XYZ file of C-alpha atoms in Angstrom:
445
model
C -0.035 0.004 -0.021
C 0.926 3.672 -0.329
C 0.180 6.735 1.799
C -2.283 9.265 0.309
C -1.055 12.283 -1.568
C -2.879 15.665 -1.198
C -2.574 17.482 -4.540
C -1.685 21.226 -4.298
C -4.279 21.817 -7.028
C -7.078 20.681 -4.757
C -5.638 22.363 -1.630
C -5.315 25.704 -3.325
C -8.853 25.642 -4.507
C -9.870 26.441 -0.914
C -9.409 30.153 -0.194
C -10.093 29.904 3.514
C -7.074 29.371 5.755
C -9.239 27.460 8.382
C -10.659 25.341 5.535
C -7.228 24.457 4.242
C -6.113 23.486 7.794
C -9.186 21.266 8.123
C -8.381 19.532 4.786
C -4.738 19.038 5.794
C -5.839 17.661 9.145
C -8.329 15.224 7.440
C -5.515 14.082 5.091
C -3.054 13.459 7.922
C -5.770 11.533 9.859
C -6.384 9.220 6.803
C -2.689 8.605 6.513
C -2.424 7.893 10.229
C -5.107 5.219 10.018
C -3.356 3.663 7.011
C -0.172 3.274 9.116
C -2.314 1.950 12.076
C -3.615 -0.637 9.679
C -0.007 -1.726 8.925
C 0.756 -1.994 12.689
C -2.272 -4.341 13.262
C -1.460 -6.548 10.285
C 2.147 -7.513 10.152
C 2.017 -8.585 6.486
C 0.987 -5.085 5.355
C 3.762 -2.745 4.195
C 3.281 1.006 3.517
C 5.268 3.002 0.936
C 5.490 6.609 2.144
C 4.757 8.709 -0.969
C 6.276 11.859 0.642
C 9.674 10.099 0.847
C 9.730 8.547 -2.605
C 11.552 11.440 -4.371
C 12.864 14.860 -3.810
C 12.078 15.825 -7.412
C 9.036 17.748 -8.630
C 6.178 15.369 -8.009
C 3.622 16.677 -10.526
C 3.727 16.843 -14.350
C 3.750 20.117 -16.043
C 0.478 21.923 -16.844
C 0.970 21.237 -20.563
C 1.343 17.420 -19.968
C -1.511 17.343 -17.453
C -3.988 19.051 -19.949
C -2.674 17.490 -23.152
C -1.947 13.930 -22.031
C -3.819 13.597 -18.737
C -0.414 13.028 -16.973
C -0.639 13.566 -13.197
C 2.923 12.791 -11.988
C 6.130 13.933 -13.490
C 8.312 11.242 -15.276
C 11.163 11.718 -12.805
C 8.826 11.104 -9.855
C 7.310 7.954 -11.571
C 10.940 6.687 -12.101
C 11.677 7.130 -8.446
C 8.332 5.578 -7.512
C 9.262 2.517 -9.646
C 12.591 2.170 -7.944
C 10.877 2.395 -4.551
C 8.523 -0.381 -5.428
C 11.368 -2.469 -6.813
C 13.341 -2.089 -3.687
C 10.384 -2.965 -1.520
C 9.871 -6.090 -3.670
C 13.512 -7.044 -3.401
C 13.384 -6.786 0.349
C 10.362 -9.094 0.518
C 12.201 -11.585 -1.649
C 15.413 -11.355 0.413
C 17.400 -9.745 -2.278
C 18.497 -6.516 -0.525
C 22.216 -5.752 -0.309
C 24.037 -7.043 2.707
C 27.387 -5.538 2.423
C 28.783 -2.181 1.244
C 32.380 -2.252 0.096
C 34.249 1.105 0.163
C 37.507 2.636 -1.093
C 39.333 5.006 1.225
C 41.303 7.785 -0.595
C 38.953 10.336 -2.049
C 36.046 8.230 -0.926
C 35.939 8.027 2.877
C 38.177 11.054 3.176
C 39.667 13.552 0.819
C 43.201 13.183 -0.312
C 45.639 10.334 -0.451
C 46.650 8.926 2.909
C 50.026 7.634 1.771
C 51.009 11.019 0.436
C 49.116 13.544 2.626
C 49.565 11.695 5.913
C 46.867 11.355 8.491
C 46.955 15.050 9.394
C 46.731 16.127 5.771
C 43.533 14.288 4.563
C 40.260 16.196 4.338
C 37.653 15.049 6.742
C 35.006 17.138 8.636
C 34.933 20.918 8.860
C 34.038 22.851 5.766
C 33.516 21.501 2.229
C 34.790 19.088 0.860
C 35.620 17.528 4.264
C 31.989 17.682 5.409
C 30.815 15.677 2.400
C 33.128 12.738 3.386
C 32.048 12.860 6.945
C 28.376 12.851 5.905
C 29.076 9.632 3.915
C 30.745 8.039 7.002
C 27.800 9.016 9.098
C 25.307 7.306 6.815
C 27.454 4.185 6.578
C 27.707 4.107 10.409
C 23.854 4.198 10.746
C 23.576 1.444 8.129
C 26.179 -0.611 10.034
C 24.163 -0.159 13.335
C 21.135 -1.702 11.578
C 22.961 -4.757 10.271
C 24.565 -3.828 6.955
C 28.107 -5.081 6.772
C 30.845 -2.725 5.820
C 34.128 -3.683 4.194
C 37.223 -1.793 2.901
C 38.871 -2.419 -0.405
C 41.714 -0.007 -0.864
C 45.104 0.219 -2.548
C 46.868 1.501 0.575
C 49.307 0.466 3.333
C 47.430 -1.564 5.914
C 49.268 -0.096 8.899
C 48.580 3.438 7.752
C 44.856 2.643 7.323
C 44.497 1.103 10.738
C 46.185 4.025 12.325
C 43.867 6.453 10.496
C 40.842 4.465 11.643
C 41.956 4.203 15.252
C 43.453 7.706 15.815
C 42.014 10.351 13.491
C 39.757 12.700 15.572
C 37.239 13.216 12.745
C 36.788 9.551 11.890
C 33.216 8.415 12.525
C 33.907 4.893 11.203
C 36.437 2.967 13.278
C 38.286 -0.357 12.765
C 35.457 -2.221 14.580
C 32.780 -0.993 12.214
C 34.190 -3.015 9.285
C 33.745 -6.727 9.082
C 36.609 -7.012 6.635
C 39.616 -4.788 5.679
C 41.651 -5.367 2.513
C 44.277 -2.744 2.218
C 46.994 -3.858 -0.136
C 48.123 -3.430 -3.808
C 46.329 -6.377 -5.302
C 43.681 -5.755 -8.050
C 40.403 -4.643 -6.474
C 38.355 -7.290 -8.162
C 40.606 -9.944 -6.516
C 40.186 -8.344 -3.005
C 36.460 -8.050 -3.446
C 36.214 -11.801 -4.267
C 38.253 -12.495 -1.173
C 35.895 -10.282 0.855
C 32.943 -12.145 -0.502
C 34.443 -15.467 0.347
C 35.498 -14.476 3.887
C 31.915 -13.177 4.585
C 30.317 -16.066 2.761
C 28.203 -13.708 0.724
C 27.369 -13.787 -2.998
C 28.657 -10.857 -5.067
C 25.058 -9.978 -5.939
C 24.514 -9.180 -2.231
C 27.293 -6.553 -2.235
C 27.870 -3.027 -3.384
C 31.170 -1.220 -4.339
C 31.825 2.483 -3.947
C 35.018 4.069 -5.366
C 35.970 7.512 -6.677
C 38.157 6.063 -9.459
C 36.580 5.361 -12.761
C 39.456 3.055 -13.667
C 38.907 0.903 -10.543
C 35.200 0.906 -11.042
C 35.582 -0.305 -14.628
C 38.126 -2.991 -13.603
C 35.844 -4.316 -10.938
C 32.636 -4.131 -13.097
C 34.243 -5.935 -15.863
C 35.720 -8.742 -13.711
C 32.585 -9.019 -11.418
C 29.499 -8.288 -13.423
C 27.132 -9.631 -10.611
C 28.416 -6.795 -8.262
C 26.625 -3.450 -8.054
C 29.198 -0.794 -8.754
C 27.972 2.852 -7.907
C 28.722 5.581 -10.421
C 29.045 8.991 -8.782
C 28.828 11.962 -11.070
C 30.148 14.770 -8.845
C 32.859 13.929 -6.333
C 32.501 13.909 -3.397
C 28.986 15.606 -3.384
C 27.175 12.599 -4.940
C 28.435 9.888 -2.489
C 25.805 10.213 0.297
C 22.944 10.920 -1.987
C 23.791 8.065 -4.311
C 24.191 5.598 -1.371
C 20.665 6.539 -0.021
C 19.019 6.406 -3.380
C 20.593 3.582 -5.303
C 21.676 1.008 -2.716
C 18.813 -1.115 -1.567
C 19.497 -2.210 2.083
C 15.883 -2.433 3.035
C 14.815 -4.994 5.661
C 11.309 -5.887 6.659
C 12.386 -5.245 10.267
C 15.612 -4.802 12.163
C 16.423 -7.365 14.794
C 18.976 -7.580 17.717
C 20.983 -10.061 15.553
C 21.226 -7.410 12.845
C 22.563 -4.807 15.302
C 25.254 -7.336 16.382
C 26.062 -8.607 12.916
C 29.428 -6.883 12.426
C 30.654 -8.231 15.768
C 29.564 -11.693 14.844
C 31.519 -11.553 11.608
C 34.595 -10.107 13.354
C 34.641 -12.934 15.793
C 35.008 -15.222 12.750
C 38.647 -14.203 12.506
C 39.336 -15.823 15.826
C 37.870 -18.933 14.524
C 40.002 -18.688 11.431
C 43.138 -18.428 13.592
C 42.182 -21.593 15.519
C 41.509 -23.350 12.178
C 44.993 -22.448 10.905
C 46.511 -23.948 14.155
C 44.500 -27.112 14.035
C 45.791 -30.377 12.508
C 42.634 -30.930 10.530
C 39.195 -29.415 9.931
C 37.624 -32.063 12.086
C 40.143 -31.303 14.837
C 39.106 -27.636 14.543
C 35.499 -28.487 14.876
C 36.091 -30.532 18.032
C 38.174 -27.808 19.595
C 35.770 -24.945 18.963
C 33.080 -26.341 21.318
C 29.882 -25.960 19.191
C 26.617 -25.877 21.160
C 23.251 -25.924 19.508
C 20.065 -24.890 21.263
C 16.925 -26.090 19.274
C 13.552 -24.901 20.396
C 10.032 -23.986 19.198
C 9.786 -20.439 18.089
C 8.424 -17.861 20.501
C 7.234 -14.312 20.059
C 10.504 -12.669 20.885
C 12.287 -14.602 18.038
C 9.534 -14.147 15.496
C 11.032 -11.089 13.720
C 14.391 -12.789 13.340
C 12.818 -16.022 12.086
C 10.869 -14.053 9.470
C 14.063 -12.345 8.407
C 15.912 -15.632 7.978
C 13.234 -16.948 5.590
C 13.170 -13.616 3.758
C 16.931 -13.142 3.341
C 18.437 -16.584 3.096
C 19.117 -17.862 -0.361
C 22.054 -20.309 -0.259
C 20.676 -22.810 2.145
C 16.847 -22.377 1.581
C 15.218 -25.703 0.985
C 11.980 -24.749 -0.874
C 12.348 -20.991 -1.403
C 9.144 -20.245 0.430
C 9.057 -16.883 2.391
C 6.773 -16.249 5.389
C 5.240 -13.339 6.930
C 4.960 -12.807 10.752
C 1.170 -13.625 10.567
C 1.793 -16.922 8.660
C 4.486 -18.081 11.260
C 2.316 -16.956 14.170
C -0.570 -19.045 12.933
C 1.364 -22.025 11.767
C 1.061 -24.042 14.900
C -2.754 -23.293 14.981
C -2.963 -24.828 11.472
C -1.278 -28.063 12.545
C 2.319 -27.028 11.933
C 5.406 -26.433 14.007
C 8.092 -23.664 13.650
C 11.534 -24.420 15.104
C 14.562 -22.297 15.382
C 18.112 -22.763 16.589
C 20.881 -20.710 18.155
C 24.494 -21.546 17.897
C 27.489 -20.734 20.246
C 31.063 -21.763 20.644
C 34.067 -20.815 22.634
C 34.257 -17.410 20.953
C 30.670 -16.414 21.643
C 27.217 -16.649 20.271
C 26.392 -16.768 16.502
C 22.772 -15.786 17.350
C 19.610 -17.340 15.794
C 20.996 -19.110 12.709
C 18.329 -21.590 11.565
C 14.675 -22.126 11.243
C 12.252 -24.626 9.958
C 8.509 -25.000 9.372
C 6.887 -28.476 9.566
C 3.391 -29.862 9.073
C 1.858 -33.231 9.525
C 0.666 -34.600 6.286
C -2.868 -35.746 5.382
C -1.462 -39.295 5.038
C -0.895 -41.215 8.246
C 2.725 -41.258 9.536
C 4.045 -38.544 7.237
C 5.741 -35.251 8.388
C 6.329 -32.496 5.812
C 9.267 -30.080 6.142
C 7.800 -27.081 4.298
C 10.981 -25.126 4.388
C 14.289 -24.953 6.296
C 16.896 -22.211 6.149
C 20.427 -21.827 7.559
C 22.543 -18.679 7.903
C 25.516 -18.628 5.606
C 27.727 -17.609 8.578
C 27.755 -21.167 9.946
C 28.120 -23.347 6.816
C 30.365 -26.489 6.925
C 29.972 -27.211 10.614
C 27.291 -29.955 10.592
C 24.610 -27.544 11.953
C 22.040 -28.205 9.495
C 22.201 -31.928 10.055
C 22.088 -31.542 13.851
C 19.189 -29.128 13.641
C 17.105 -31.513 11.509
C 18.085 -34.523 13.614
C 16.887 -32.774 16.873
C 13.617 -31.811 15.250
C 12.978 -35.357 14.039
C 13.892 -36.618 17.500
C 11.349 -34.304 19.139
C 8.517 -34.950 16.696
C 9.081 -38.558 15.789
C 6.620 -41.108 17.332
C 5.649 -44.651 16.816
C 3.144 -43.616 14.197
C 5.516 -41.165 12.321
C 7.428 -43.082 9.638
C 8.461 -40.662 6.889
C 9.773 -37.126 6.553
C 9.077 -35.446 3.206
C 11.247 -32.566 2.001
C 10.148 -30.471 -1.089
C 13.403 -29.233 -2.496
C 13.083 -26.532 -5.067
C 16.454 -26.072 -6.826
C 17.782 -22.618 -7.634
C 21.031 -21.230 -8.910
C 22.218 -20.719 -5.366
C 20.928 -23.618 -3.186
C 22.748 -26.692 -4.638
C 24.172 -27.462 -1.273
C 20.611 -28.339 -0.056
C 20.528 -31.279 -2.455
C 24.021 -32.468 -1.343
C 22.782 -32.159 2.274
C 19.766 -34.421 1.605
C 21.743 -37.023 -0.185
C 24.328 -37.149 2.492
C 21.593 -37.955 4.954
C 20.288 -40.741 2.617
C 17.052 -39.097 1.684
C 15.493 -40.833 -1.351
C 14.673 -38.685 -4.294
C 10.849 -38.972 -5.189
C 8.974 -37.280 -8.066
C 8.886 -33.513 -8.550
C 12.198 -32.927 -6.514
C 10.649 -34.199 -3.311
C 12.905 -36.226 -0.955
C 11.852 -38.746 1.655
C 13.483 -40.064 4.746
C 12.298 -43.387 6.051
C 12.383 -44.727 9.583
C 13.598 -46.758 11.407
C 17.147 -45.239 10.982
C 17.424 -42.257 13.294
C 18.899 -39.062 11.847
C 22.451 -38.718 13.188
C 24.493 -35.612 13.963
C 28.265 -35.000 14.227
C 29.962 -35.681 17.537
C 31.484 -32.212 17.727
C 28.082 -30.535 18.293
C 26.489 -30.663 21.754
C 22.743 -29.953 22.291
C 21.898 -27.481 25.186
């Protein structure tokens, strides 16, 4: 839905100031009731027409009279973009990570040449433009968007700048990954994507250099590369307009996301010191808590289904209302939290199950797993615990409707490893009496 727009043409037909005030009050009340409707119905989303565009909203008088055109073409283009971004958020296709250059991007000047005291940041123009960009990125980061650095620079100089410069808004801890070296930026971005376990299509790259932008765009066509026209004036506006980081809601896991990713470096250090990957998994002390979903975790579970693409069994997305009523309709919603010796990874898995119309059959409607915890046996332990809790003497089969996509091939590998039998139409079946097993390095709590 959209909010209602009051046309100046109708407003100005009234010549009484009090009458104009009454009309405005009525319009605001109508919009207030629309937003109240969205509060009562969690699957209702409102697009605020006043925030769609800063451009002239209405068509010229000539176009209005000659062609019957109400809104300007610029406004309609921005409205289309807003609808697309809202739809992408609903499908889990919003951007999850913003990768930024440093010199002439996060600050003015070249750090290696001008030194920390010589770069432009804060104060009057153009330093205020760079600081505004940092402020926006910081707000994004606080709501769950990952930030990464990709810069041709000396790493020690970069870390000193991030830690010590008085005008820096973004500090070292705000970045999930920092690549400051002299390698091609396309190679560094691929490394960032691999370390964060994200697809390139979930990332955005911002750089002042047209050469670097072209090199990256040519090598990584899936990546969104922003094209500023006026440097540095365009950076903040371009970020707010062109980068879709919309989420249906912001959860506590979102706010802690950067810290969760940064703790991964400690795990990588342990992995490097381990004699084998299995030895690493035994040492890290994985603990999995599997439970029925409760109200406090509803927002995060919805978000997992909306945003997860790599381990998403059927591709089905759920609203808060659908998940809230699932158990009333004969289903069960499970979720899982993972922790280890380095801390909690938060709520990382969810599944929706329903008893089939046939006797002894349980259907797994969908199951998702965060990409942050791949390759640890979590998906197997999660499903095994659910089966253990729901299985009974009369429950003989578990049916999984796998819907293959370009990204979720690991789901089929997972099902085959658990000895599910492929049925017709990409359905897989697990047959008792064999219990589902989980790896010994995971402990249930």
